Coordinates of C-alpha atoms and ligand atoms in Angstrom, one line a residue:
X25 CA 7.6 -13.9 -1.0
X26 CA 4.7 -14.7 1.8
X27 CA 5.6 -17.8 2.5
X28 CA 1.8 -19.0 3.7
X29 CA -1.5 -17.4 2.8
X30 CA -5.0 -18.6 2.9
X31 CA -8.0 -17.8 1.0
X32 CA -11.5 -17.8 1.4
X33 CA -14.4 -16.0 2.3
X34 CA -14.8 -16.4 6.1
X35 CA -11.4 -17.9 6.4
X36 CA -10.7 -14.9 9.1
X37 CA -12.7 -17.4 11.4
X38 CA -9.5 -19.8 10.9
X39 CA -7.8 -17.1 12.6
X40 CA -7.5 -18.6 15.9
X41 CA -5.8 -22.0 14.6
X42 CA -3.8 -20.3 12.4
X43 CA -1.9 -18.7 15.4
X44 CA -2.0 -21.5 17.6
X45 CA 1.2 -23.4 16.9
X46 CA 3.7 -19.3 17.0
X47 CA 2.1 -18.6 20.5
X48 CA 4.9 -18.7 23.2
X49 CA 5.0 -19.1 26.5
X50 CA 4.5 -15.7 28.4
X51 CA 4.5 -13.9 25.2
X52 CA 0.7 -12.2 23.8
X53 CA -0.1 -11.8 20.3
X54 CA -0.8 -8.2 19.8
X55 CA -3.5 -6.7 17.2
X56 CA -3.4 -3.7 15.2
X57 CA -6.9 -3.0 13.9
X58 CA -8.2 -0.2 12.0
X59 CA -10.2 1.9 14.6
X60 CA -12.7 2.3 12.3
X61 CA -13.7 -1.2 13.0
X62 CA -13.9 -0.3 16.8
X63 CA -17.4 -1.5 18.2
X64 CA -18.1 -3.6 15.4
X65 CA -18.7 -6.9 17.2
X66 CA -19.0 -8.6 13.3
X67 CA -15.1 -8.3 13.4
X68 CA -13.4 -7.3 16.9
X69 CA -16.0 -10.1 18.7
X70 CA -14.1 -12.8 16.3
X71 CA -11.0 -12.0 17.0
X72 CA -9.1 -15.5 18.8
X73 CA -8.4 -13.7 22.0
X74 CA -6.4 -15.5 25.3
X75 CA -4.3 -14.8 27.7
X76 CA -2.8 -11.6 27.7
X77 CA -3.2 -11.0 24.1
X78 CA -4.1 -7.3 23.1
X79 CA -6.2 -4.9 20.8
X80 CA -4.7 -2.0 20.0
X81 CA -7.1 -0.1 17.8
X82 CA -5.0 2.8 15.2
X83 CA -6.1 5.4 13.8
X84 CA -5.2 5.9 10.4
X85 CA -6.3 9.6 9.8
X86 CA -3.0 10.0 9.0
X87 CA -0.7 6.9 6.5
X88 CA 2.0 5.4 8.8
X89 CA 4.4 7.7 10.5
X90 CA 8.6 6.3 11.8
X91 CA 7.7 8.1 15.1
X92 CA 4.7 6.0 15.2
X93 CA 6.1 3.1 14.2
X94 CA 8.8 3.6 17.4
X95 CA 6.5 4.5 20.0
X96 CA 4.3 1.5 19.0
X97 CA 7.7 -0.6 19.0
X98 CA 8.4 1.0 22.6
X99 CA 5.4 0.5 23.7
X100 CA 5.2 -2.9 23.3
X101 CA 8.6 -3.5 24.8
X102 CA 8.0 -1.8 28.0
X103 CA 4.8 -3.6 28.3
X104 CA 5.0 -7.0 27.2
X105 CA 9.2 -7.5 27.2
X106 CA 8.5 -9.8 24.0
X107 CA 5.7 -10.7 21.6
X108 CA 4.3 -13.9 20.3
X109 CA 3.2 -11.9 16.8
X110 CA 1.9 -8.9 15.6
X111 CA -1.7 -9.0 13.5
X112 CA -2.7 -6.6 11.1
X113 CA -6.3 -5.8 10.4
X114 CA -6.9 -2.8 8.2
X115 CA -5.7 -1.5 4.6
X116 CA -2.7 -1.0 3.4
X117 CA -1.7 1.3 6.6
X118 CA -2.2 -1.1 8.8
X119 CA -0.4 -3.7 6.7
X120 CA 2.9 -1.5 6.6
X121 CA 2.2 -0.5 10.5
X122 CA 2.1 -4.1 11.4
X123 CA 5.2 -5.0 8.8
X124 CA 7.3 -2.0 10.4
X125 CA 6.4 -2.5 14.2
X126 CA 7.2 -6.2 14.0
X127 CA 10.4 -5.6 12.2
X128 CA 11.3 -3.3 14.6
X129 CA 10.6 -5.3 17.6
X130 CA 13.9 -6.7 16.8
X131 CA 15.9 -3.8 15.7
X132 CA 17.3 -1.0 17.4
X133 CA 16.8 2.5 17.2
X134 CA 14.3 4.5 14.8
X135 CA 12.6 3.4 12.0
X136 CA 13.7 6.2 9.8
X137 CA 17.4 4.7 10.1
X138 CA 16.0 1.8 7.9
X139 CA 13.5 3.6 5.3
X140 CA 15.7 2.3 1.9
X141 CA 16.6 -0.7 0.4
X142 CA 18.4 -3.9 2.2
X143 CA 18.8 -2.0 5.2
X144 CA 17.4 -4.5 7.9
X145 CA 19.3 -6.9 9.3
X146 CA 17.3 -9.7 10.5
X147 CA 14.3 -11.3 10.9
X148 CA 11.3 -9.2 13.2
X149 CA 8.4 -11.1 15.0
X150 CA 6.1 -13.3 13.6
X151 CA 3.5 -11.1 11.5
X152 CA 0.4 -12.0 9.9
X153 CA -1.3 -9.6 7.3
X154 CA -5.7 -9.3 6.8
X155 CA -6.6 -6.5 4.3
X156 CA -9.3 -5.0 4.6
X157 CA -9.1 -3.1 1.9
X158 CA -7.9 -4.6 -1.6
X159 CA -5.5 -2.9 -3.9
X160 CA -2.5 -1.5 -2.4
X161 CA -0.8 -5.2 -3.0
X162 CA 0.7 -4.2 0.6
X163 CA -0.4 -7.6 2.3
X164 CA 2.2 -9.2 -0.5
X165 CA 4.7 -6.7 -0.7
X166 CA 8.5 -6.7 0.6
X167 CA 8.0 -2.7 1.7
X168 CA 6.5 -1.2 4.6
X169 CA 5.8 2.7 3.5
X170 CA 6.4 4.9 6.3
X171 CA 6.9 9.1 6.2
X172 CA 9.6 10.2 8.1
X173 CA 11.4 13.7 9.0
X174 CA 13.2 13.7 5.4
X175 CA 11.2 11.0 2.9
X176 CA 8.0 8.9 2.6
X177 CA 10.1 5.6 1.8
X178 CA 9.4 2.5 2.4
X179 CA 11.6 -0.4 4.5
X180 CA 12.1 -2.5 1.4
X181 CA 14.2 -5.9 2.2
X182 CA 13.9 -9.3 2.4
X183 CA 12.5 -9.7 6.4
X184 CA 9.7 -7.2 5.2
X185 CA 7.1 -9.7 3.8
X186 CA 4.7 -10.9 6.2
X187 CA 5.4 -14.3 8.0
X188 CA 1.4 -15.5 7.0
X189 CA -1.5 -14.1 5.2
X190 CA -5.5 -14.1 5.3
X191 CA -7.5 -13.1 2.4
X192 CA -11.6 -12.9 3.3
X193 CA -12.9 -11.1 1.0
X194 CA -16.3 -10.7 2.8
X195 CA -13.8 -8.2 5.4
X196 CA -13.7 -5.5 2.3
X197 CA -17.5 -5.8 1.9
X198 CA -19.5 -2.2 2.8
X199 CA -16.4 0.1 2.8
X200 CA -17.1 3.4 1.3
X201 CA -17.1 3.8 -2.7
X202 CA -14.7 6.2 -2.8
X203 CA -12.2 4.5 -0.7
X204 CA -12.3 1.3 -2.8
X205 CA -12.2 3.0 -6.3
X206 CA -9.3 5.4 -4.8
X207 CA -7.5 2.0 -3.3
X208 CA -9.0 0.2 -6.1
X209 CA -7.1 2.7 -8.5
X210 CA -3.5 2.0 -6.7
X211 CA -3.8 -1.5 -8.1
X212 CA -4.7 -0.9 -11.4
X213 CA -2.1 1.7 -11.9
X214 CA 0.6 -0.7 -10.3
X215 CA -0.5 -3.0 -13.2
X216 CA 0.3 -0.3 -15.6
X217 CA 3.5 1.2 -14.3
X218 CA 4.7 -2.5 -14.3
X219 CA 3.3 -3.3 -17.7
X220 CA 4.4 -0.2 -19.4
X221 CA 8.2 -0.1 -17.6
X222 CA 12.1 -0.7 -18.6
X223 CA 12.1 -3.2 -15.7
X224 CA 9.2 -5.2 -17.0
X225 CA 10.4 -9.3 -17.3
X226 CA 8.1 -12.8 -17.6
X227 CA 7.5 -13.0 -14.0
X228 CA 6.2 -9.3 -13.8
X229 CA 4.3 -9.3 -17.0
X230 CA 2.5 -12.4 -15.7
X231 CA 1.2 -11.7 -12.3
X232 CA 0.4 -7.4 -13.8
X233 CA -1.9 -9.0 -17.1
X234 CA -3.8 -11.0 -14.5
X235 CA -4.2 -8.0 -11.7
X236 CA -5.2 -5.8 -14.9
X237 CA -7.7 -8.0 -16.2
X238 CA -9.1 -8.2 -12.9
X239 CA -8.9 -4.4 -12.5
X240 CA -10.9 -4.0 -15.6
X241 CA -13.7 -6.5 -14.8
X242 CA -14.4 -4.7 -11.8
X243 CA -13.7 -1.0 -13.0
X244 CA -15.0 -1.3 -16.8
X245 CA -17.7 -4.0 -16.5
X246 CA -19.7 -2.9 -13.3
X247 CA -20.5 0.2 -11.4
X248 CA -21.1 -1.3 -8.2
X249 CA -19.9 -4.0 -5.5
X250 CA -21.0 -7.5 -5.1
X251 CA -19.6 -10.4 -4.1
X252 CA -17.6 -11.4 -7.0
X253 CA -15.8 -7.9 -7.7
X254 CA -14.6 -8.2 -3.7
X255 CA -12.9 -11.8 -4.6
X256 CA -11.6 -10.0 -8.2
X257 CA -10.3 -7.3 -6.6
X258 CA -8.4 -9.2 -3.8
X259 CA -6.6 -11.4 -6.0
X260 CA -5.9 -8.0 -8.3
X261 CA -4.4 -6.4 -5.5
X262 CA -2.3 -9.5 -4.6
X263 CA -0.8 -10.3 -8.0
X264 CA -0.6 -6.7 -8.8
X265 CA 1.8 -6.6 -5.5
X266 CA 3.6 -9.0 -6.8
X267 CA 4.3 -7.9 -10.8
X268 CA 6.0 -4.6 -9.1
X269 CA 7.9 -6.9 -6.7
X270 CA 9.8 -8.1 -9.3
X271 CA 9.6 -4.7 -11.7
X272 CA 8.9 -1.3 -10.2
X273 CA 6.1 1.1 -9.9
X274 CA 6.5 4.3 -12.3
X275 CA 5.6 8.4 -12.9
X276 CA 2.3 8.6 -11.3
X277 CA 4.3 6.9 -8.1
X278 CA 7.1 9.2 -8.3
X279 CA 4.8 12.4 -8.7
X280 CA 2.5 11.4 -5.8
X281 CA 5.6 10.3 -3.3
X282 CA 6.4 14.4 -3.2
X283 CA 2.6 15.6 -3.3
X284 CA 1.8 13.1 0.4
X285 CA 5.1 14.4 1.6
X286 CA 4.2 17.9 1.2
X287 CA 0.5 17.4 1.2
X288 CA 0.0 14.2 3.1
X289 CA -2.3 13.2 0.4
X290 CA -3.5 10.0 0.9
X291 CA -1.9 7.2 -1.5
X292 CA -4.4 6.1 -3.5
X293 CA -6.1 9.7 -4.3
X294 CA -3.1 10.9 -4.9
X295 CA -1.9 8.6 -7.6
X296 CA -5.4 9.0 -9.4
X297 CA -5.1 12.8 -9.6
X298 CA -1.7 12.3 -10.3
X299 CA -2.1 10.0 -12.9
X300 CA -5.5 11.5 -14.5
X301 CA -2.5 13.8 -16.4
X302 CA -0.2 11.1 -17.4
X303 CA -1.4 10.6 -21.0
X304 CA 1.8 11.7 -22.7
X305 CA 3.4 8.5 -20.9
X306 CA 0.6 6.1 -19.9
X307 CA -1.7 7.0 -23.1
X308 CA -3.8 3.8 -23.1
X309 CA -4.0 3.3 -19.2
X310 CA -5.3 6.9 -18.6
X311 CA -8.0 6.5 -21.2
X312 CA -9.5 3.5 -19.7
X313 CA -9.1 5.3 -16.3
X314 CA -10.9 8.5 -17.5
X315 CA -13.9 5.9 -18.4
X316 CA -13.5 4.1 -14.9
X317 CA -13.9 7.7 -13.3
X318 CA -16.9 8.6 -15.7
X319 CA -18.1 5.0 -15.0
X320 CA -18.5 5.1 -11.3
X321 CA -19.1 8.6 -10.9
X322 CA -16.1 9.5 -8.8
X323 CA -15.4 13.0 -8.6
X324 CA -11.6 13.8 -8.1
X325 CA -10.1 16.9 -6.3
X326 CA -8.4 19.0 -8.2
X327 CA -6.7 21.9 -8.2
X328 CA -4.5 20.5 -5.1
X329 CA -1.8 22.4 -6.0
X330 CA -3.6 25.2 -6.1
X331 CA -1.8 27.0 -2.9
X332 CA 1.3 25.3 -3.1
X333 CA 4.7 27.9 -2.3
X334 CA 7.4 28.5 -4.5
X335 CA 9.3 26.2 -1.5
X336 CA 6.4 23.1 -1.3
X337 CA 6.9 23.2 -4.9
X338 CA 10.7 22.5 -4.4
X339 CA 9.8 20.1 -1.9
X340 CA 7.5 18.3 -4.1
X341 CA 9.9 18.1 -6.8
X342 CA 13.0 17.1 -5.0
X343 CA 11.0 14.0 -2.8
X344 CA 9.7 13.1 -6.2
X345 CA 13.2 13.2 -8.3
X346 CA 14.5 11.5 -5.3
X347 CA 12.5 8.1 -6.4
X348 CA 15.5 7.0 -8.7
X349 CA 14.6 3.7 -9.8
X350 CA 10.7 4.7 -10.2
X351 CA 11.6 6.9 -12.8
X352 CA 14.6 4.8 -14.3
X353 CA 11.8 2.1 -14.8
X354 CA 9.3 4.4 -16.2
X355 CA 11.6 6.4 -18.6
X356 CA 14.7 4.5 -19.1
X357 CA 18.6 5.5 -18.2
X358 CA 17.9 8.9 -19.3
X359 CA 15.2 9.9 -17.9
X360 CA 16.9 12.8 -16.0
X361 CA 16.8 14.2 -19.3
X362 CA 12.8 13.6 -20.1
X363 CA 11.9 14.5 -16.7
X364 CA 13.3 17.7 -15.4
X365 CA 12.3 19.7 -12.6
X366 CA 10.8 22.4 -14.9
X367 CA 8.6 20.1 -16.8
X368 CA 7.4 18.6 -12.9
X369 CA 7.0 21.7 -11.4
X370 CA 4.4 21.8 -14.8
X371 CA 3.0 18.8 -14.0
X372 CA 2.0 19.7 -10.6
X373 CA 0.5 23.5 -11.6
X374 CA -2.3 21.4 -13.4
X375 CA -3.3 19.2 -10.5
Ligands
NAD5 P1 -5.8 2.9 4.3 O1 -5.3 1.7 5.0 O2 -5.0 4.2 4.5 O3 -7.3 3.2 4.8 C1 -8.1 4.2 4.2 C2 -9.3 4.4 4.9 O4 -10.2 3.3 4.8 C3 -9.1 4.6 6.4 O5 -10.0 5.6 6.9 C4 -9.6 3.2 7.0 O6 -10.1 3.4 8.3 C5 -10.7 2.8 6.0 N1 -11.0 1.4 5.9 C6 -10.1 0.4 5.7 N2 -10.8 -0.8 5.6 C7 -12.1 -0.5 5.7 C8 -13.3 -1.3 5.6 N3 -13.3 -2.6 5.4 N4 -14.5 -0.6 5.9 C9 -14.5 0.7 6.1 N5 -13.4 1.5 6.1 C10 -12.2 0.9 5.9 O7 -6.0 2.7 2.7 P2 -5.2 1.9 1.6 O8 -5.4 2.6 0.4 O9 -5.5 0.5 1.7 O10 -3.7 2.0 2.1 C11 -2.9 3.2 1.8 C12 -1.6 2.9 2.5 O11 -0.9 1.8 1.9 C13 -0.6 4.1 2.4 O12 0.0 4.3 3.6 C14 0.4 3.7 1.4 O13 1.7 4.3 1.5 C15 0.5 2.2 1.6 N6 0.9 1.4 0.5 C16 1.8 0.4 0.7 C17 2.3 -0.4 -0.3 C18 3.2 -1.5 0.0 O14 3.7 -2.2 -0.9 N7 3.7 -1.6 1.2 C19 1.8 -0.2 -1.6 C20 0.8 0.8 -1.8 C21 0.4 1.6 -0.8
ZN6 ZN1 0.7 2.2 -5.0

């Protein structure tokens, strides 16, 4: 678990004497900050800056990459020797970026050699997570989610959680609708793969009722942002994270791991058009989504497999067979024999 978090709206003002006590000697704290927030003095002129403490601004065009991770990681070596910390300012990209970079300040070779489960063996840097974004559950999670040359898989151990959160919900305020809903949507289906799985135990079922009564506040209640769904939808994302912590996530996960691998589609988009098709397993949670969409007016691509090759297809299906304990979760010990690669190859012809 994140051992220290702080909430409030303006807390990221605290910033600065949060940090104080980890700086070290010599040693700069480095920030990763969503580029999109470059020039926006409302954010980047608050940030504590001293000594030889540096922005880096990211680009996150593209979801967290293991060759990005290690040239960030190099980088930071060759320029710096060590680091104080690592700060994260972004959505749930930059929250794995920052997780991954600053584990791998203290780990050799690539990333890629650690995307699994228990595979790191120590501590990284001192990290501290801001969303900016709320749904992904990323700032509470013990994975960092990185695409590599074979998988999209995540660094999942112990050492992954950050060392020290700050939740301001006023930093999510004016991001675009269809962002929010989309990362909006990751939350709410966490909730439901959690709620609905064979993994599913008191501590789970406690923190994924909360996040999906939050969830449907915000997504069934309103049609627009204010104040009070950014502070719901924060704590959604955060106790959403931490039901599949302690469960697992489930099909539209599994389905949507091999469409960004083949596709790159982005993670929340993905799981809504993924999961807009789950009714046979989610029944309940797909018809309160179709109202969400209806609800909000989001229009969601379709057809996105429209192109695909008889080898993406493969490609698809074998990254998303691959996600063993997503579907054990979701369909039991036998799900090898609900889910075949016939009935997924179906699956994806109608998205
Ligand atoms: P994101 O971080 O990829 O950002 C999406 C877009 O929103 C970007 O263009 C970014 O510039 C923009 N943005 C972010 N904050 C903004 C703001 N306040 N105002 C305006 N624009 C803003 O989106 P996301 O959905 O939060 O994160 C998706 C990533 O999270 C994926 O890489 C996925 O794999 C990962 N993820 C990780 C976990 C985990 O447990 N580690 C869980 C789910 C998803
Ligand atoms: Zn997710």
């Amino acid at each position: 678990m994140v051992p220290r978090v702080i909430y409030g709206r303006g807390s990221f003002d605290d910033l600065g004497e949060i940090i104080a006590p980890k700086r070290q000697a010599d040693a700069p704290f480095i920030f990763f900050i969503d580029e999109v927030f470059a020039g926006r003095e409302s954010l980047v002129g608050r940030i504590p800056l001293a000594g030889r403490d540096k922005i880096i601004f990211i680009n996150t065009t593209d979801e967290p990459k293991t060759k990005q991770v290690d040239a960030l990681r190099n980088q930071l070596q060759e320029e710096f020797g060590s680091v104080s910390g690592i700060i994260g300012v972004g959505g749930g990209s930059i929250m794995d970026l920052t997780k991954a970079v600053g584990l791998m300040m203290t780990h050799e070779g690539s990333s890629a050699q650690y995307q699994g489960w228990d595979l790191l063996k120590r501590p990284g840097v001192y990290r501290v997570g801001i969303p900016t974004l709320s749904g992904t559950g990323a700032e509470v999670s013990r994975t960092a989610v990185l695409t590599g040359p074979e998988r999209k898989l995540g660094l999942n151990s112990d050492y992954t959680t950050f060392d020290q959160v700050l939740l301001d919900p006023a930093l999510t305020k004016g991001a675009p609708t269809n962002q929010r809903f989309f990362t909006g949507m990751d939350c709410y289906i966490h909730c439901i793969e959690s709620l609905n799985g064979t993994y599913l135990n008191a501590f789970s079922k406690s923190y994924g009722e909360k996040s999906q009564e939050l969830c449907e506040e915000v997504f069934l209640h309103k049609n627009d942002w204010d104040d009070e769904s950014d502070e719901a939808l924060m704590m959604a994302s955060w106790h959403g994270g931490m039901s599949i912590a302690y469960s697992q996530v489930g099909v539209a996960h599994a389905v949507s791991y091999g469409m960004a691998f083949v596709l790159g589609t982005h993670h929340g988009v993905g799981n809504a058009i993924v999961f807009n098709y789950l009714e046979e397993y989610y029944p309940e949670g797909v018809r309160k989504f179709h109202d969400m969409i209806s609800r909000w007016g989001i229009d969601l691509p379709r057809n996105v497999c429209a192109a695909c090759t008889d080898a993406q297809f493969e490609s698809m299906i074998n990254v998303s067979l691959g996600m063993t304990p997503l579907w054990e979760n979701a369909l039991g010990k036998n799900w090898q024999r609900i889910m075949t690669a016939e009935k997924l190859r179906k699956l994806y012809e109608r998205m």
